[in-house]
mmCIF file of C-alpha atoms in Angstrom:
data_model
loop_
_atom_site.group_PDB
_atom_site.id
_atom_site.type_symbol
_atom_site.label_atom_id
_atom_site.label_comp_id
_atom_site.label_asym_id
_atom_site.label_seq_id
_atom_site.Cartn_x
_atom_site.Cartn_y
_atom_site.Cartn_z
ATOM 1 C CA MET A 1 14.216 8.742 14.004
ATOM 2 C CA GLY A 2 10.330 10.106 13.130
ATOM 3 C CA PHE A 3 7.150 9.469 11.611
ATOM 4 C CA GLN A 4 6.752 9.857 7.994
ATOM 5 C CA SER A 5 2.998 10.383 7.033
ATOM 6 C CA GLU A 6 1.672 8.327 4.043
ATOM 7 C CA PHE A 7 -1.119 9.747 1.840
ATOM 8 C CA ASN A 8 -3.866 8.179 3.510
ATOM 9 C CA SER A 9 -6.064 6.375 0.363
ATOM 10 C CA VAL A 10 -2.498 4.633 -0.886
ATOM 11 C CA CYS A 11 -0.951 1.469 -0.270
ATOM 12 C CA LYS A 12 1.851 0.650 -2.606
ATOM 13 C CA PHE A 13 3.166 -2.817 -2.571
ATOM 14 C CA LYS A 14 7.247 -3.219 -2.836
ATOM 15 C CA SER A 15 6.814 -7.144 -3.211
ATOM 16 C CA GLU A 16 5.253 -9.255 -5.601
ATOM 17 C CA GLN A 17 4.285 -12.010 -2.788
ATOM 18 C CA GLU A 18 2.438 -9.688 -0.318
ATOM 19 C CA LEU A 19 0.479 -8.553 -2.911
ATOM 20 C CA HIS A 20 -0.269 -12.092 -3.979
ATOM 21 C CA ASP A 21 -1.315 -13.111 -0.791
ATOM 22 C CA LEU A 22 -3.875 -10.289 -0.484
ATOM 23 C CA LEU A 23 -5.356 -11.218 -3.573
ATOM 24 C CA GLU A 24 -5.389 -14.794 -3.235
ATOM 25 C CA TYR A 25 -5.897 -15.224 0.600
ATOM 26 C CA GLY A 26 -7.966 -11.778 1.417
ATOM 27 C CA LYS A 27 -5.161 -10.467 3.847
ATOM 28 C CA THR A 28 -1.735 -10.103 3.525
ATOM 29 C CA ALA A 29 1.057 -8.029 5.622
ATOM 30 C CA MET A 30 3.102 -5.546 3.618
ATOM 31 C CA VAL A 31 6.467 -3.846 5.731
ATOM 32 C CA LYS A 32 7.711 -0.636 4.890
ATOM 33 C CA LYS A 33 11.129 1.091 5.835
ATOM 34 C CA GLY A 34 10.849 3.832 8.431
ATOM 35 C CA PHE A 35 8.343 4.495 11.227
ATOM 36 C CA ARG A 36 5.039 5.588 9.048
ATOM 37 C CA VAL A 37 1.327 6.312 9.960
ATOM 38 C CA TYR A 38 -1.200 4.346 8.323
ATOM 39 C CA PRO A 39 -4.629 4.864 9.906
ATOM 40 C CA THR A 40 -6.205 1.684 11.082
ATOM 41 C CA GLY A 41 -10.190 0.844 10.085
ATOM 42 C CA GLN A 42 -8.855 3.151 6.890
ATOM 43 C CA LYS A 43 -9.728 2.355 3.039
ATOM 44 C CA ALA A 44 -7.365 2.597 0.702
ATOM 45 C CA ILE A 45 -6.232 1.587 -3.081
ATOM 46 C CA ALA A 46 -3.601 -0.985 -3.269
ATOM 47 C CA TYR A 47 -1.152 -0.474 -6.128
ATOM 48 C CA THR A 48 1.453 -3.095 -7.542
ATOM 49 C CA PRO A 49 4.814 -2.559 -7.688
ATOM 50 C CA ASN A 50 4.689 -0.951 -11.189
ATOM 51 C CA ASN A 51 2.244 1.512 -9.363
ATOM 52 C CA GLU A 52 -1.151 -0.392 -11.300
ATOM 53 C CA ALA A 53 -4.201 0.216 -9.067
ATOM 54 C CA VAL A 54 -5.668 -3.468 -8.652
ATOM 55 C CA ALA A 55 -8.384 -3.295 -5.323
ATOM 56 C CA ILE A 56 -9.482 -1.309 -2.299
ATOM 57 C CA VAL A 57 -8.269 -2.641 1.066
ATOM 58 C CA LYS A 58 -8.976 -2.000 4.311
ATOM 59 C CA ILE A 59 -5.837 -1.465 6.859
ATOM 60 C CA THR A 60 -6.408 -3.549 9.964
ATOM 61 C CA ALA A 61 -3.090 -3.007 11.820
ATOM 62 C CA SER A 62 -0.590 -0.995 11.634
ATOM 63 C CA ILE A 63 2.669 -1.627 13.847
ATOM 64 C CA ALA A 64 5.703 0.289 13.823
ATOM 65 C CA GLU A 65 9.013 -1.246 15.649
ATOM 66 C CA ILE A 66 13.007 -0.871 15.659
ATOM 67 C CA THR A 67 14.361 -3.981 14.732
ATOM 68 C CA PHE A 68 17.676 -6.059 16.779
ATOM 69 C CA GLN A 69 19.358 -4.522 13.806
ATOM 70 C CA GLY A 70 18.413 -1.086 14.696
ATOM 71 C CA GLU A 71 16.272 -0.670 11.653
ATOM 72 C CA GLU A 72 12.961 1.466 11.932
ATOM 73 C CA LEU A 73 9.756 -0.745 10.122
ATOM 74 C CA THR A 74 6.429 -0.438 10.078
ATOM 75 C CA LYS A 75 3.960 -3.532 9.300
ATOM 76 C CA VAL A 76 0.703 -2.506 7.802
ATOM 77 C CA GLU A 77 -2.064 -5.718 8.041
ATOM 78 C CA MET A 78 -4.858 -5.315 5.618
ATOM 79 C CA ASP A 79 -8.068 -7.136 4.227
ATOM 80 C CA LEU A 80 -9.332 -6.939 0.809
ATOM 81 C CA VAL A 81 -12.559 -5.275 0.223
ATOM 82 C CA ARG A 82 -12.608 -6.107 -3.111
ATOM 83 C CA LYS A 83 -10.445 -6.216 -6.812
ATOM 84 C CA LEU A 84 -11.035 -3.173 -8.776
ATOM 85 C CA THR A 85 -12.617 -3.435 -12.411
ATOM 86 C CA GLU A 86 -11.149 -2.631 -15.599
ATOM 87 C CA HIS A 87 -12.025 0.752 -15.389
ATOM 88 C CA GLU A 88 -11.888 1.727 -11.997
ATOM 89 C CA ALA A 89 -8.223 0.340 -12.298
ATOM 90 C CA LYS A 90 -7.762 2.552 -15.183
ATOM 91 C CA VAL A 91 -9.115 5.585 -13.414
ATOM 92 C CA GLN A 92 -7.330 4.943 -10.264
ATOM 93 C CA THR A 93 -3.663 4.229 -11.733
ATOM 94 C CA ASP A 94 -4.007 7.564 -14.174
ATOM 95 C CA LEU A 95 -4.780 9.864 -11.088
ATOM 96 C CA ALA A 96 -1.887 8.442 -9.001
ATOM 97 C CA TYR A 97 0.446 8.804 -11.880
ATOM 98 C CA GLU A 98 -0.812 12.270 -12.595
ATOM 99 C CA MET A 99 -0.345 12.988 -8.431
ATOM 100 C CA PHE A 100 2.310 10.871 -6.309
ATOM 101 C CA PHE A 101 4.050 8.605 -9.012
ATOM 102 C CA LYS A 102 5.250 11.453 -11.806
ATOM 103 C CA ASP A 103 8.262 12.657 -11.553
ATOM 104 C CA ASN A 104 7.767 16.362 -10.789
ATOM 105 C CA THR A 105 10.978 18.078 -11.769
#
């Protein structure tokens, strides 16, 4: 057991539904396996499951818990600040690929 630190400016969605809720309603909650730290009040870049930057979000809550099945989970609630322009999305996607998503072998 222990907390895993997330890079502070990246919020990568694994679920298309969670991302859809963010873009459609301006709010969403993302669930991650394991204990993770997402600083409340901080802004981050949101990425699709395909590693494409799409929006700026503000973290409103980060709740770590152990389920009745013994699973460690972190629920991250966020608000949409704004969608990225096409140019911003391309630049952020390219940078994130180079820094985080690229295979470093």
